[in-house]
Tab-separated table of N, CA and C in Angstrom:
chain	number	residue	atom	x	y	z
Z	1	UNK	N	-9.173	-14.434	9.691
Z	1	UNK	CA	-9.709	-15.084	8.515
Z	1	UNK	C	-8.720	-16.156	8.063
Z	2	UNK	N	-9.209	-17.344	7.841
Z	2	UNK	CA	-8.367	-18.424	7.347
Z	2	UNK	C	-9.033	-19.022	6.113
Z	3	UNK	N	-8.259	-19.802	5.378
Z	3	UNK	CA	-8.757	-20.466	4.183
Z	3	UNK	C	-8.417	-21.945	4.277
Z	4	UNK	N	-9.308	-22.786	3.791
Z	4	UNK	CA	-9.117	-24.234	3.890
Z	4	UNK	C	-8.973	-24.826	2.487
Z	5	UNK	N	-7.964	-25.669	2.333
Z	5	UNK	CA	-7.712	-26.370	1.075
Z	5	UNK	C	-7.906	-27.862	1.298
Z	6	UNK	N	-8.803	-28.461	0.525
Z	6	UNK	CA	-8.966	-29.920	0.512
Z	6	UNK	C	-7.887	-30.464	-0.417
Z	7	UNK	N	-6.968	-31.220	0.121
Z	7	UNK	CA	-5.847	-31.712	-0.674
Z	7	UNK	C	-6.290	-32.822	-1.626
Z	8	UNK	N	-5.749	-32.804	-2.836
Z	8	UNK	CA	-6.062	-33.856	-3.804
Z	8	UNK	C	-5.303	-35.136	-3.477
Z	9	UNK	N	-4.210	-34.988	-2.728
Z	9	UNK	CA	-3.387	-36.132	-2.316
Z	9	UNK	C	-2.946	-35.875	-0.877
Z	10	UNK	N	-3.196	-36.807	0.040
Z	10	UNK	CA	-2.794	-36.597	1.434
Z	10	UNK	C	-1.280	-36.423	1.577
Z	11	UNK	N	-0.890	-35.708	2.612
Z	11	UNK	CA	0.522	-35.554	2.965
Z	11	UNK	C	0.700	-36.006	4.409
Z	12	UNK	N	1.944	-36.179	4.807
Z	12	UNK	CA	2.262	-36.549	6.182
Z	12	UNK	C	2.818	-35.314	6.893
Z	13	UNK	N	2.264	-35.022	8.064
Z	13	UNK	CA	2.784	-33.928	8.891
Z	13	UNK	C	2.833	-34.416	10.332
Z	14	UNK	N	4.010	-34.388	10.901
Z	14	UNK	CA	4.207	-34.818	12.282
Z	14	UNK	C	3.710	-36.239	12.508
Z	15	UNK	N	3.886	-37.100	11.485
Z	15	UNK	CA	3.499	-38.503	11.615
Z	15	UNK	C	2.026	-38.778	11.421
Z	16	UNK	N	1.265	-37.784	11.011
Z	16	UNK	CA	-0.168	-37.965	10.785
Z	16	UNK	C	-0.518	-37.632	9.348
Z	17	UNK	N	-1.514	-38.355	8.816
Z	17	UNK	CA	-1.987	-38.078	7.467
Z	17	UNK	C	-2.840	-36.806	7.482
Z	18	UNK	N	-2.544	-35.907	6.574
Z	18	UNK	CA	-3.268	-34.639	6.471
Z	18	UNK	C	-3.988	-34.601	5.128
Z	19	UNK	N	-5.302	-34.353	5.167
Z	19	UNK	CA	-6.095	-34.291	3.936
Z	19	UNK	C	-6.641	-32.891	3.668
Z	20	UNK	N	-6.589	-32.025	4.664
Z	20	UNK	CA	-6.990	-30.632	4.486
Z	20	UNK	C	-5.916	-29.747	5.102
Z	21	UNK	N	-5.773	-28.581	4.547
Z	21	UNK	CA	-4.785	-27.636	5.023
Z	21	UNK	C	-5.487	-26.312	5.295
Z	22	UNK	N	-5.445	-25.863	6.540
Z	22	UNK	CA	-6.034	-24.574	6.901
Z	22	UNK	C	-4.911	-23.544	6.976
Z	23	UNK	N	-5.012	-22.531	6.145
Z	23	UNK	CA	-4.025	-21.455	6.136
Z	23	UNK	C	-4.594	-20.260	6.887
Z	24	UNK	N	-3.966	-19.930	8.000
Z	24	UNK	CA	-4.391	-18.788	8.795
Z	24	UNK	C	-3.874	-17.500	8.154
Z	25	UNK	N	-4.525	-16.394	8.448
Z	25	UNK	CA	-4.102	-15.107	7.907
Z	25	UNK	C	-2.735	-14.724	8.470
Z	26	UNK	N	-1.819	-14.235	7.624
Z	26	UNK	CA	-0.499	-13.852	8.127
Z	26	UNK	C	-0.563	-12.578	8.966
Z	27	UNK	N	0.431	-12.425	9.806
Z	27	UNK	CA	0.572	-11.208	10.605
Z	27	UNK	C	1.710	-10.372	10.016
Z	28	UNK	N	1.819	-9.145	10.475
Z	28	UNK	CA	2.940	-8.323	10.012
Z	28	UNK	C	4.258	-8.948	10.453
Z	29	UNK	N	4.275	-9.636	11.585
Z	29	UNK	CA	5.477	-10.349	12.029
Z	29	UNK	C	5.889	-11.423	11.039
Z	30	UNK	N	4.897	-12.128	10.466
Z	30	UNK	CA	5.200	-13.135	9.444
Z	30	UNK	C	5.846	-12.483	8.218
Z	31	UNK	N	5.322	-11.334	7.827
Z	31	UNK	CA	5.854	-10.634	6.651
Z	31	UNK	C	7.286	-10.182	6.914
Z	32	UNK	N	7.546	-9.679	8.109
Z	32	UNK	CA	8.902	-9.244	8.460
Z	32	UNK	C	9.868	-10.427	8.410
Z	33	UNK	N	9.449	-11.579	8.932
Z	33	UNK	CA	10.314	-12.755	8.978
Z	33	UNK	C	10.475	-13.438	7.621
Z	34	UNK	N	9.375	-13.560	6.883
Z	34	UNK	CA	9.394	-14.348	5.648
Z	34	UNK	C	9.587	-13.515	4.386
Z	35	UNK	N	9.230	-12.253	4.429
Z	35	UNK	CA	9.295	-11.410	3.241
Z	35	UNK	C	7.969	-11.404	2.497
Z	36	UNK	N	7.906	-10.619	1.448
Z	36	UNK	CA	6.687	-10.522	0.646
Z	36	UNK	C	6.654	-11.688	-0.338
Z	37	UNK	N	5.522	-12.367	-0.487
Z	37	UNK	CA	5.470	-13.556	-1.334
Z	37	UNK	C	5.350	-13.286	-2.831
Z	38	UNK	N	5.208	-12.016	-3.209
Z	38	UNK	CA	5.022	-11.692	-4.620
Z	38	UNK	C	6.088	-10.724	-5.109
Z	39	UNK	N	6.495	-10.903	-6.354
Z	39	UNK	CA	7.291	-9.887	-7.040
Z	39	UNK	C	6.291	-9.019	-7.787
Z	40	UNK	N	6.308	-7.721	-7.520
Z	40	UNK	CA	5.406	-6.805	-8.212
Z	40	UNK	C	6.258	-5.953	-9.145
Z	41	UNK	N	5.929	-6.015	-10.415
Z	41	UNK	CA	6.709	-5.355	-11.451
Z	41	UNK	C	6.200	-3.935	-11.713
Z	42	UNK	N	7.027	-3.089	-12.351
Z	42	UNK	CA	6.607	-1.701	-12.633
Z	42	UNK	C	5.310	-1.612	-13.441
Z	43	UNK	N	5.046	-2.628	-14.285
Z	43	UNK	CA	3.809	-2.599	-15.083
Z	43	UNK	C	2.610	-3.171	-14.310
Z	44	UNK	N	2.782	-3.382	-13.003
Z	44	UNK	CA	1.760	-3.902	-12.085
Z	44	UNK	C	1.483	-5.398	-12.254
Z	45	UNK	N	2.236	-6.078	-13.128
Z	45	UNK	CA	2.121	-7.533	-13.188
Z	45	UNK	C	2.868	-8.101	-11.979
Z	46	UNK	N	2.611	-9.356	-11.668
Z	46	UNK	CA	3.252	-9.960	-10.506
Z	46	UNK	C	3.567	-11.422	-10.780
Z	47	UNK	N	4.436	-11.964	-9.959
Z	47	UNK	CA	4.766	-13.384	-10.009
Z	47	UNK	C	5.057	-13.856	-8.592
Z	48	UNK	N	4.893	-15.168	-8.409
Z	48	UNK	CA	5.144	-15.750	-7.097
Z	48	UNK	C	6.638	-15.814	-6.800
Z	49	UNK	N	6.994	-15.602	-5.537
Z	49	UNK	CA	8.328	-15.914	-5.038
Z	49	UNK	C	8.169	-17.282	-4.377
Z	50	UNK	N	8.407	-18.320	-5.158
Z	50	UNK	CA	8.058	-19.685	-4.758
Z	50	UNK	C	8.648	-20.094	-3.421
Z	51	UNK	N	9.916	-19.772	-3.186
Z	51	UNK	CA	10.527	-20.166	-1.910
Z	51	UNK	C	9.874	-19.440	-0.736
Z	52	UNK	N	9.465	-18.207	-0.934
Z	52	UNK	CA	8.791	-17.454	0.135
Z	52	UNK	C	7.385	-18.011	0.343
Z	53	UNK	N	6.684	-18.288	-0.744
Z	53	UNK	CA	5.342	-18.886	-0.661
Z	53	UNK	C	5.404	-20.193	0.129
Z	54	UNK	N	6.395	-21.028	-0.143
Z	54	UNK	CA	6.528	-22.301	0.578
Z	54	UNK	C	6.666	-22.060	2.075
Z	55	UNK	N	7.429	-21.038	2.452
Z	55	UNK	CA	7.559	-20.690	3.869
Z	55	UNK	C	6.237	-20.276	4.488
Z	56	UNK	N	5.444	-19.525	3.730
Z	56	UNK	CA	4.123	-19.128	4.221
Z	56	UNK	C	3.197	-20.327	4.362
Z	57	UNK	N	3.227	-21.256	3.420
Z	57	UNK	CA	2.376	-22.447	3.520
Z	57	UNK	C	2.728	-23.213	4.792
Z	58	UNK	N	4.020	-23.367	5.060
Z	58	UNK	CA	4.443	-24.061	6.279
Z	58	UNK	C	3.983	-23.303	7.524
Z	59	UNK	N	4.247	-22.006	7.575
Z	59	UNK	CA	3.927	-21.194	8.757
Z	59	UNK	C	2.418	-21.089	8.972
Z	60	UNK	N	1.692	-20.687	7.934
Z	60	UNK	CA	0.253	-20.453	8.081
Z	60	UNK	C	-0.532	-21.752	8.214
Z	61	UNK	N	0.012	-22.838	7.639
Z	61	UNK	CA	-0.655	-24.134	7.725
Z	61	UNK	C	-0.195	-24.967	8.904
Z	62	UNK	N	0.786	-24.457	9.647
Z	62	UNK	CA	1.316	-25.144	10.835
Z	62	UNK	C	1.801	-26.557	10.502
Z	63	UNK	N	2.543	-26.646	9.390
Z	63	UNK	CA	3.137	-27.923	8.995
Z	63	UNK	C	4.626	-27.696	8.715
Z	64	UNK	N	5.436	-28.750	8.830
Z	64	UNK	CA	6.862	-28.580	8.542
Z	64	UNK	C	7.108	-28.442	7.035
Z	65	UNK	N	8.241	-27.852	6.686
Z	65	UNK	CA	8.591	-27.675	5.278
Z	65	UNK	C	8.640	-29.017	4.548
Z	66	UNK	N	9.042	-30.068	5.256
Z	66	UNK	CA	9.050	-31.407	4.668
Z	66	UNK	C	7.661	-31.797	4.151
Z	67	UNK	N	6.633	-31.359	4.867
Z	67	UNK	CA	5.257	-31.647	4.450
Z	67	UNK	C	4.865	-30.791	3.258
Z	68	UNK	N	5.300	-29.549	3.235
Z	68	UNK	CA	5.029	-28.674	2.082
Z	68	UNK	C	5.616	-29.307	0.823
Z	69	UNK	N	6.790	-29.879	0.948
Z	69	UNK	CA	7.460	-30.502	-0.186
Z	69	UNK	C	6.722	-31.732	-0.705
Z	70	UNK	N	5.795	-32.289	0.085
Z	70	UNK	CA	5.009	-33.443	-0.334
Z	70	UNK	C	3.756	-33.052	-1.116
Z	71	UNK	N	3.379	-31.775	-1.086
Z	71	UNK	CA	2.162	-31.346	-1.770
Z	71	UNK	C	2.250	-31.648	-3.263
Z	72	UNK	N	1.138	-32.062	-3.826
Z	72	UNK	CA	1.103	-32.250	-5.278
Z	72	UNK	C	1.275	-30.881	-5.936
Z	73	UNK	N	1.736	-30.846	-7.180
Z	73	UNK	CA	1.886	-29.557	-7.848
Z	73	UNK	C	0.588	-28.742	-7.872
Z	74	UNK	N	-0.542	-29.403	-8.118
Z	74	UNK	CA	-1.805	-28.650	-8.156
Z	74	UNK	C	-2.171	-28.118	-6.773
Z	75	UNK	N	-1.925	-28.903	-5.717
Z	75	UNK	CA	-2.216	-28.416	-4.362
Z	75	UNK	C	-1.262	-27.283	-3.984
Z	76	UNK	N	0.001	-27.388	-4.396
Z	76	UNK	CA	0.954	-26.311	-4.114
Z	76	UNK	C	0.522	-25.029	-4.823
Z	77	UNK	N	0.108	-25.152	-6.077
Z	77	UNK	CA	-0.340	-23.972	-6.815
Z	77	UNK	C	-1.587	-23.353	-6.192
Z	78	UNK	N	-2.532	-24.182	-5.790
Z	78	UNK	CA	-3.738	-23.665	-5.145
Z	78	UNK	C	-3.399	-22.974	-3.830
Z	79	UNK	N	-2.538	-23.598	-3.036
Z	79	UNK	CA	-2.114	-22.981	-1.774
Z	79	UNK	C	-1.367	-21.675	-2.037
Z	80	UNK	N	-0.591	-21.617	-3.107
Z	80	UNK	CA	0.124	-20.383	-3.460
Z	80	UNK	C	-0.844	-19.251	-3.746
Z	81	UNK	N	-1.887	-19.539	-4.490
Z	81	UNK	CA	-2.913	-18.527	-4.792
Z	81	UNK	C	-3.603	-18.087	-3.506
Z	82	UNK	N	-3.855	-19.040	-2.611
Z	82	UNK	CA	-4.493	-18.704	-1.341
Z	82	UNK	C	-3.606	-17.775	-0.522
Z	83	UNK	N	-2.318	-18.068	-0.452
Z	83	UNK	CA	-1.393	-17.192	0.264
Z	83	UNK	C	-1.380	-15.817	-0.380
Z	84	UNK	N	-1.253	-15.775	-1.703
Z	84	UNK	CA	-1.214	-14.489	-2.419
Z	84	UNK	C	-2.466	-13.668	-2.164
Z	85	UNK	N	-3.609	-14.332	-2.022
Z	85	UNK	CA	-4.869	-13.594	-1.837
Z	85	UNK	C	-4.873	-12.778	-0.549
Z	86	UNK	N	-4.091	-13.181	0.445
Z	86	UNK	CA	-4.007	-12.395	1.668
Z	86	UNK	C	-3.356	-11.037	1.424
Z	87	UNK	N	-2.603	-10.929	0.330
Z	87	UNK	CA	-1.842	-9.717	0.035
Z	87	UNK	C	-2.451	-8.876	-1.094
Z	88	UNK	N	-3.576	-9.315	-1.629
Z	88	UNK	CA	-4.138	-8.659	-2.802
Z	88	UNK	C	-5.509	-8.049	-2.568
Z	89	UNK	N	-5.781	-7.602	-1.389
Z	89	UNK	CA	-7.104	-7.043	-1.101
Z	89	UNK	C	-7.153	-5.583	-1.445
């Protein structure tokens, strides 16, 4: 299962303009390498681990971290929610 994000602002990845980002479902290997993208608190509230989320966007979207850094704040936030949704079923 993958999720597709239509970017509000294009980014450059590997010398090409990217207008959509497809995030593939993570594997347990990804979790072992990157860590869990959420902090889960004793009261069951949670927050993003932004640096870990950025790693997942790069890995699952098959783009370099330099490209992740080009995402608009709204696109980064939307992609963060998409990554988190893989862990909240």
